[in-house]
Coordinates of N, CA and C and ligand atoms in Angstrom, one line a residue:
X1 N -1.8 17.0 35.3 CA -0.7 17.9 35.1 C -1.0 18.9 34.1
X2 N -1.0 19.9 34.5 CA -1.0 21.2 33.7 C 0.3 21.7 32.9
X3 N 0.3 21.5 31.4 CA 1.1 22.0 30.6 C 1.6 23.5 30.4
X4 N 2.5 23.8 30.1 CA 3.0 25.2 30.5 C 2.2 25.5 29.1
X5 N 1.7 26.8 28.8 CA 1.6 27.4 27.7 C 2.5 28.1 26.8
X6 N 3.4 27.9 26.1 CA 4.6 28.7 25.9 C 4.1 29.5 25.1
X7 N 3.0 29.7 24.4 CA 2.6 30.4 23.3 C 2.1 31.5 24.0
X8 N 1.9 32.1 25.1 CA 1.8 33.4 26.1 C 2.9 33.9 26.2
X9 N 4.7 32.8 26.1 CA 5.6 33.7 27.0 C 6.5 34.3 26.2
X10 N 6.3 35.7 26.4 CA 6.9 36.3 25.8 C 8.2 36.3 25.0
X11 N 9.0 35.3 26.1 CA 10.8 34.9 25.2 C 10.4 34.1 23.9
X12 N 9.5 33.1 24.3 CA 9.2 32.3 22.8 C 8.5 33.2 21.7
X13 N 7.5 34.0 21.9 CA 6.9 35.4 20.7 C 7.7 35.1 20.4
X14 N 9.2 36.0 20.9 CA 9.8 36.9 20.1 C 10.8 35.9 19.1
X15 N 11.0 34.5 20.5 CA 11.7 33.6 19.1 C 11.5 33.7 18.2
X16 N 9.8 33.0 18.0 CA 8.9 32.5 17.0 C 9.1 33.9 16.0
X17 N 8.8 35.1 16.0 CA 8.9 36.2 15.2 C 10.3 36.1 14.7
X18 N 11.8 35.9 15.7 CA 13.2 36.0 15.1 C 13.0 35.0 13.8
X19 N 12.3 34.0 14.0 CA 12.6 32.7 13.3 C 11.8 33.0 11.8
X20 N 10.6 33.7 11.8 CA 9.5 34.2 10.6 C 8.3 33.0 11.2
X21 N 8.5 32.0 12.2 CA 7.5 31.1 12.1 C 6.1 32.4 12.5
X22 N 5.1 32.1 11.5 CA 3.6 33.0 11.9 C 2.4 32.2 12.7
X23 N 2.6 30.9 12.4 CA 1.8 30.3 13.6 C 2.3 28.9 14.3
X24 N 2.0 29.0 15.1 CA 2.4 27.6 15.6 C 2.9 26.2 15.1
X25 N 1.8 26.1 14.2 CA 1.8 24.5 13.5 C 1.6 23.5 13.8
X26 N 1.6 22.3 13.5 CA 1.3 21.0 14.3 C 2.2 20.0 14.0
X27 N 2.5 19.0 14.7 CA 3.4 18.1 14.0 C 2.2 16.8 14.8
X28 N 2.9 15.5 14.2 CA 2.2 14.5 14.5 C 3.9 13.6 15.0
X29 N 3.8 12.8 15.9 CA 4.7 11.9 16.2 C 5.1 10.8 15.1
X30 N 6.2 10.4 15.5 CA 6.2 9.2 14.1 C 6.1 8.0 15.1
X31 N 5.5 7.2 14.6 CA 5.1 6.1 15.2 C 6.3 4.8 14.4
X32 N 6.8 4.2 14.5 CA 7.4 3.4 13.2 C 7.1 2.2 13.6
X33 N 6.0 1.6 14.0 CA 5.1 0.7 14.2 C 4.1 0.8 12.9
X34 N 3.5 2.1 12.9 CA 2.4 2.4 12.1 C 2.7 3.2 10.4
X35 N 4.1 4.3 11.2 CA 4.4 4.7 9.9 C 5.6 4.7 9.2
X36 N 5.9 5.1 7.7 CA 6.8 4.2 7.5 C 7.9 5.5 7.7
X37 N 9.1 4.7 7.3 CA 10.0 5.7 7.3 C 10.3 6.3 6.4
X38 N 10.7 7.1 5.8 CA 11.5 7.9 4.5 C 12.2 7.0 3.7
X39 N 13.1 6.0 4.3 CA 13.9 4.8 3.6 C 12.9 3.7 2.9
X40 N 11.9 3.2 4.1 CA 10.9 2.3 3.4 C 9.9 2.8 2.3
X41 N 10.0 4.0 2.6 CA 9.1 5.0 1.4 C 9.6 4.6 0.1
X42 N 10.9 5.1 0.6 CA 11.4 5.2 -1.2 C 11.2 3.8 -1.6
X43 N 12.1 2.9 -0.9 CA 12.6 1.4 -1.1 C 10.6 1.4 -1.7
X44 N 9.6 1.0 -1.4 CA 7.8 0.6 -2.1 C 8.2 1.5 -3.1
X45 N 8.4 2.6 -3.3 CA 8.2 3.2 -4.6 C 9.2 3.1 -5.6
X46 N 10.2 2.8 -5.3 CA 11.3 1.9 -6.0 C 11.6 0.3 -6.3
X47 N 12.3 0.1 -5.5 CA 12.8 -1.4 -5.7 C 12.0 -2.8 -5.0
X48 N 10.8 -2.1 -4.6 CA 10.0 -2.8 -3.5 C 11.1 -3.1 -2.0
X49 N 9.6 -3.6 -1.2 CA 10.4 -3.6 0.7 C 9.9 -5.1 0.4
X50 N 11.0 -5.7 1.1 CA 10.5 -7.5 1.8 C 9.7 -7.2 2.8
X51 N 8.8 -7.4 3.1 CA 8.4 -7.7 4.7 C 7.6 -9.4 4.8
X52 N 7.8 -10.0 6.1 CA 7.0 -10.6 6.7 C 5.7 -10.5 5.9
X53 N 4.6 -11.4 5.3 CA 3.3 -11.5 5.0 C 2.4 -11.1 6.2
X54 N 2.8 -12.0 7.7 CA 2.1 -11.4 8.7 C 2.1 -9.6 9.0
X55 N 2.7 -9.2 8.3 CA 2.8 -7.8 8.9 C 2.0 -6.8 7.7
X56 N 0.9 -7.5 6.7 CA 0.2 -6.4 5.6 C -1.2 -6.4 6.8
X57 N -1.5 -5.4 6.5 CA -2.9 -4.9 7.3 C -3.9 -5.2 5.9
X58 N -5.0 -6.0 6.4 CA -6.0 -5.9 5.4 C -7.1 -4.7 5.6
X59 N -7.5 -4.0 4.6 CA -8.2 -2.6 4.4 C -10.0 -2.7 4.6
X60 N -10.5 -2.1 5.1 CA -11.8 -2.3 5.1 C -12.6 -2.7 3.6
X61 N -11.7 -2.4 2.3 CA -11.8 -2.4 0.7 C -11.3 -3.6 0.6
X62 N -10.8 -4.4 1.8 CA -10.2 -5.5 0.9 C -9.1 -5.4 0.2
X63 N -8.5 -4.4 0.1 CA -7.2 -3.5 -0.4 C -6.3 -4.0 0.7
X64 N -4.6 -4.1 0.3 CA -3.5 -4.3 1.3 C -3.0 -2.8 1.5
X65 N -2.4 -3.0 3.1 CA -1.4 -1.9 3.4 C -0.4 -2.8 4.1
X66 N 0.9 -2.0 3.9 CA 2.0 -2.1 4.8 C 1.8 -0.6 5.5
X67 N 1.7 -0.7 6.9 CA 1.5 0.4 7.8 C 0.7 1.4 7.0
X68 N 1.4 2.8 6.1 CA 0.1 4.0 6.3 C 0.0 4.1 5.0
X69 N 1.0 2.9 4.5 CA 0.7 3.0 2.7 C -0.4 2.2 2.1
X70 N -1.2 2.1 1.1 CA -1.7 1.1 0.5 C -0.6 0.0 -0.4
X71 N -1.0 -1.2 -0.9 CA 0.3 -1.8 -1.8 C 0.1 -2.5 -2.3
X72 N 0.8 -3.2 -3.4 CA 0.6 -4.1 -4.0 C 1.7 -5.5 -3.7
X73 N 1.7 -6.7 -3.9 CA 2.4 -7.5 -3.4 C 2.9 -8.4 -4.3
X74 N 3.7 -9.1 -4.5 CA 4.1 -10.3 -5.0 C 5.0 -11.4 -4.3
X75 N 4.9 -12.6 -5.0 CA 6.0 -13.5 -3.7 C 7.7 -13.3 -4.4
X76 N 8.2 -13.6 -3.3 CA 9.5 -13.7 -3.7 C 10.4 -14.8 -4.5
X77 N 11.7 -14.6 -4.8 CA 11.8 -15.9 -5.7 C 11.3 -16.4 -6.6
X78 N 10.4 -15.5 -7.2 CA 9.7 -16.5 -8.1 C 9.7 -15.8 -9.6
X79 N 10.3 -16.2 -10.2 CA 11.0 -15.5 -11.9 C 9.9 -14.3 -12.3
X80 N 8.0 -14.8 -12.7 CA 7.4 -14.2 -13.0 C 6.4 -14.4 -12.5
X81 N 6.4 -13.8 -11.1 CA 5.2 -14.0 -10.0 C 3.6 -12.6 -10.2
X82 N 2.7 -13.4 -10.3 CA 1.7 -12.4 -10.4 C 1.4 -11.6 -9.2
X83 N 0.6 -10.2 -9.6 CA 0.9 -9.3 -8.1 C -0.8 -8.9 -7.5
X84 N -0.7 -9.2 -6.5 CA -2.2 -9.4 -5.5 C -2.2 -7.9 -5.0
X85 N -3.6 -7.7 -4.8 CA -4.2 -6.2 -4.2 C -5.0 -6.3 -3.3
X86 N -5.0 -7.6 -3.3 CA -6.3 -7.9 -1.9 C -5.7 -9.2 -1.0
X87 N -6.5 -9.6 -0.6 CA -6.5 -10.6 0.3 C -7.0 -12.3 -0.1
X88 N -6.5 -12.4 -1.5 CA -7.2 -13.6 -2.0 C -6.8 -15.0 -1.2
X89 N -7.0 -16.0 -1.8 CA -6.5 -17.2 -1.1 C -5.5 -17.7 -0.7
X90 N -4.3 -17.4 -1.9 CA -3.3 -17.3 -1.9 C -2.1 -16.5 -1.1
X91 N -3.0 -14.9 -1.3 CA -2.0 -14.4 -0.2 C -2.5 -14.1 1.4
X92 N -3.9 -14.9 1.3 CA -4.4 -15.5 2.5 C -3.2 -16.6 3.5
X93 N -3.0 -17.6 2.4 CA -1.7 -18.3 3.2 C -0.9 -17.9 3.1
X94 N 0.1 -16.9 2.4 CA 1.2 -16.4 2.6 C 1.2 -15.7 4.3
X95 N 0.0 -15.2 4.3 CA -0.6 -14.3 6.2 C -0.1 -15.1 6.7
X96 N -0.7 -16.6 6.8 CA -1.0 -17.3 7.7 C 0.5 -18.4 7.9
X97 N 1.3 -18.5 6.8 CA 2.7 -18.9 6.7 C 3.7 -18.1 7.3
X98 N 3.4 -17.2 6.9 CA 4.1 -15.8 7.3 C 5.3 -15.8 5.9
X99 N 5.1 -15.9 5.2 CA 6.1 -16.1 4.0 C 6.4 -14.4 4.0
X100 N 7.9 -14.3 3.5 CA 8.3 -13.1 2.6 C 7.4 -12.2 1.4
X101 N 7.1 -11.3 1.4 CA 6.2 -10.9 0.0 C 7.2 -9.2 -0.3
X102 N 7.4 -9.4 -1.5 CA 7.5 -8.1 -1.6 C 6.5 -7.0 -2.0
X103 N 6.7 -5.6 -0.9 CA 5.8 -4.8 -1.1 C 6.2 -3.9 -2.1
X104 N 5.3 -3.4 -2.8 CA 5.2 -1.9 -3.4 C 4.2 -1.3 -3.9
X105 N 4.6 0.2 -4.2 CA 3.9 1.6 -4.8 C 4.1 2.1 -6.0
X106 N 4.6 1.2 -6.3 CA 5.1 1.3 -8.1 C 3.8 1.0 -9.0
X107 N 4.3 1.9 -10.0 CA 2.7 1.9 -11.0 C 4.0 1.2 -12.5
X108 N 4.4 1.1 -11.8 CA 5.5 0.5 -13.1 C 4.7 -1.2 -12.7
X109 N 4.7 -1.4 -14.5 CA 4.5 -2.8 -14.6 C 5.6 -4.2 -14.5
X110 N 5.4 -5.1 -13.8 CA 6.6 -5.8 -13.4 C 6.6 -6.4 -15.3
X111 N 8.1 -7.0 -15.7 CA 7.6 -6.9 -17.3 C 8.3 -8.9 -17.3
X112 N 7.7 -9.4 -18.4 CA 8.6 -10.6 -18.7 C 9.4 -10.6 -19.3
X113 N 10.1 -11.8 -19.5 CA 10.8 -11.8 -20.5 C 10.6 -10.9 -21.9
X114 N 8.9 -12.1 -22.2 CA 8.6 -11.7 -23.7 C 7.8 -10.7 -23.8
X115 N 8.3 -9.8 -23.1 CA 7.5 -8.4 -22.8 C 6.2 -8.2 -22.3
X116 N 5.9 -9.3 -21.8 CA 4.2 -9.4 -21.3 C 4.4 -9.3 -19.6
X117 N 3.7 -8.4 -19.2 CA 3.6 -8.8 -17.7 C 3.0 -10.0 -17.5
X118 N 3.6 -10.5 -15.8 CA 2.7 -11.7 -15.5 C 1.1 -11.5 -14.8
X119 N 0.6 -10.4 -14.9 CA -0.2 -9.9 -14.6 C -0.7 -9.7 -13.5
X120 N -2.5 -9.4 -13.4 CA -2.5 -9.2 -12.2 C -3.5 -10.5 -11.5
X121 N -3.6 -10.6 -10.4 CA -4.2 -11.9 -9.8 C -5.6 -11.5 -10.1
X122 N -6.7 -12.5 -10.6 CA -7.8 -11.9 -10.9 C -8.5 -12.1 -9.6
X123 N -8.2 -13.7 -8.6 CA -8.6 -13.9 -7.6 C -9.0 -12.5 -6.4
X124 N -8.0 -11.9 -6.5 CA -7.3 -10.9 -5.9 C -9.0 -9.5 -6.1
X125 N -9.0 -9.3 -7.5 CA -10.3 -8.7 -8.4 C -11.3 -9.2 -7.7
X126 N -11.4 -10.1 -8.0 CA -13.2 -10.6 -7.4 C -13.2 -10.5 -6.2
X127 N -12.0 -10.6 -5.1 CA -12.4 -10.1 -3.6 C -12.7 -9.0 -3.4
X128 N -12.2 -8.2 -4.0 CA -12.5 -6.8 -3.6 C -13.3 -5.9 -4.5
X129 N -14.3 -7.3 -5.6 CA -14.9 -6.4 -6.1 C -14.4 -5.3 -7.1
X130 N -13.6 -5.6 -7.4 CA -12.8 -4.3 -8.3 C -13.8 -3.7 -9.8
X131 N -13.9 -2.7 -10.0 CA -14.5 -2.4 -10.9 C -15.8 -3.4 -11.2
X132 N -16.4 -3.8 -10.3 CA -17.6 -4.9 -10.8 C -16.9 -6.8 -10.6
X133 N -16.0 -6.6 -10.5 CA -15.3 -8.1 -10.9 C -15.9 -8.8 -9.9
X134 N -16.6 -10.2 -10.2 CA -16.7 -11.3 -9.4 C -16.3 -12.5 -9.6
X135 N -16.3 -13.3 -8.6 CA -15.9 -14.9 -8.4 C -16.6 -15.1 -10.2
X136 N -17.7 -15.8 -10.2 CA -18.5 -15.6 -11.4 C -18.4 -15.3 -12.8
X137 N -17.7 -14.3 -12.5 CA -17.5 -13.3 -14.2 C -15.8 -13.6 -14.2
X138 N -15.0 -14.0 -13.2 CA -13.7 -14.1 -13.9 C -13.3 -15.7 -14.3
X139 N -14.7 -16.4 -14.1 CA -14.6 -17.8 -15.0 C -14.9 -17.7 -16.5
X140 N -15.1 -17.1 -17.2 CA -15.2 -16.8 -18.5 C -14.0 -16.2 -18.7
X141 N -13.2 -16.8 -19.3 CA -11.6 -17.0 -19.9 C -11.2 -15.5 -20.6
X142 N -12.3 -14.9 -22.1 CA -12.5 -14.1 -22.8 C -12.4 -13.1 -21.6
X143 N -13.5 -13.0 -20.7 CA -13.5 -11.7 -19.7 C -12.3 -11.6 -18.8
X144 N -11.6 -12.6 -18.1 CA -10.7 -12.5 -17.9 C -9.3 -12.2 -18.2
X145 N -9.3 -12.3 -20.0 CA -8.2 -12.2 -20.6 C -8.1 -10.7 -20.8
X146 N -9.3 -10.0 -20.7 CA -9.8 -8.8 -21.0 C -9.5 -8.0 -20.0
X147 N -9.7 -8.5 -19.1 CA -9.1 -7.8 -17.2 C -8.2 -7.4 -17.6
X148 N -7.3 -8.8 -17.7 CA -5.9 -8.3 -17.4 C -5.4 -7.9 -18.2
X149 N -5.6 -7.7 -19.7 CA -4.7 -6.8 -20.3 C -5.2 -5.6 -20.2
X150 N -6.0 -5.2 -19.8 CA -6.1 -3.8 -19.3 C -6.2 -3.6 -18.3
X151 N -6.1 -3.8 -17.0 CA -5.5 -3.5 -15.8 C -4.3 -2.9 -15.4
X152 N -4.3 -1.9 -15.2 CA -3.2 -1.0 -14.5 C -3.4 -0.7 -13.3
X153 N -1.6 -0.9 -13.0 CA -1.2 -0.6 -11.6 C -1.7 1.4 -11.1
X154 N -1.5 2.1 -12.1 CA -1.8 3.4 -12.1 C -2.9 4.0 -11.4
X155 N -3.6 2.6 -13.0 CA -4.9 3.4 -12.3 C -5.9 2.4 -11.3
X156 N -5.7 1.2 -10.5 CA -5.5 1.2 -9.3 C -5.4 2.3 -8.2
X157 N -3.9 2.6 -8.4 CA -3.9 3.4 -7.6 C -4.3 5.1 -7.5
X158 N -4.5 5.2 -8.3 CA -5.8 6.7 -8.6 C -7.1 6.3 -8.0
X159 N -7.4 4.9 -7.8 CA -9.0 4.6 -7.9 C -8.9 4.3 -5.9
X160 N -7.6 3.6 -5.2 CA -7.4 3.0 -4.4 C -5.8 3.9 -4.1
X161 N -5.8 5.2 -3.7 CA -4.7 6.1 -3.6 C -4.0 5.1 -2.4
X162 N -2.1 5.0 -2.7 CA -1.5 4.3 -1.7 C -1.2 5.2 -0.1
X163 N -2.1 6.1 0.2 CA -2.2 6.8 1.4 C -3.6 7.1 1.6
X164 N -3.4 5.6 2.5 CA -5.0 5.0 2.8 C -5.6 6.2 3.8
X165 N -4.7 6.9 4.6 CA -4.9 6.8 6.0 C -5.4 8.2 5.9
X166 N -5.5 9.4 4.7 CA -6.1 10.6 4.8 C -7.6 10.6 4.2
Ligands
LIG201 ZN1 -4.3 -12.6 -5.3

């Protein structure tokens, strides 16, 4: 089937000029399979989204996505749940349960009570290799203590931007 060219016919020019548009442009379809919506946007960058565990895409990095975002995870229900960036063991069976996880894009630190985050999964670190981290090196208690108080969600996400897909 041969597509009309509307960019030859002259009623559309002159639209296109009524309008100020100067070139065509492109759009992309929205898929909402793959991409997210404007609501789910905000909801990751705010208050976090529940989804399904079965539904995170694992990253060639070993990094999670929900559809076109990258994310970080934690389980639900759970007072002071630590938050996963990969695919560790743990949230290996959450996949395979299909448990609840909440997603997000927040660089805000989830906080405790006694003002300490519950930090971040080191397991999580050593999959994906993060900054050097291995199985190995996060059994020394000292180095690990060391991780995670300086681990940020920020700069994660500067290092692992949550818009995998450009
Ligand atoms: Zn983990």
């Amino acid at each position: 089937m041969k597509l009309v060219d509307f960019s030859e016919q002259s009623e559309w020019l002159q639209l296109r000029q009524a309008m100020g548009a100067a070139d065509t442009g492109s759009f992309e379809l929205h898929d909402p399979e793959r991409h997210l919506s404007h609501q789910e946007l905000k909801a990751l960058a705010e208050q976090g989204l529940v989804i399904p565990a079965s539904r995170l895409l694992l990253l060639k990095d070993r990094t999670l996505a929900h559809k076109n975002r990258r994310v970080w995870v934690r389980q639900t229900g759970v007072e002071y749940p630590q938050w996963h960036v990969s695919s560790c063991h743990e949230v290996d069976q959450w996949r395979h349960k299909n448990v609840d996880v909440l997603a997000s894009i927040s660089t805000q630190e989830p906080e405790l009570a006694d003002g300490k985050t519950s930090g971040i999964c080191m397991a999580c670190l050593a999959e994906m290799g993060y900054q050097g981290i291995d199985s190995r090196r996060i059994r020394r208690v000292d180095f690990a203590e060391q991780v995670k108080a300086e681990f940020s969600l920020a700069a994660f996400f500067s290092e692992y931007p949550p818009d995998w897909s450009v």
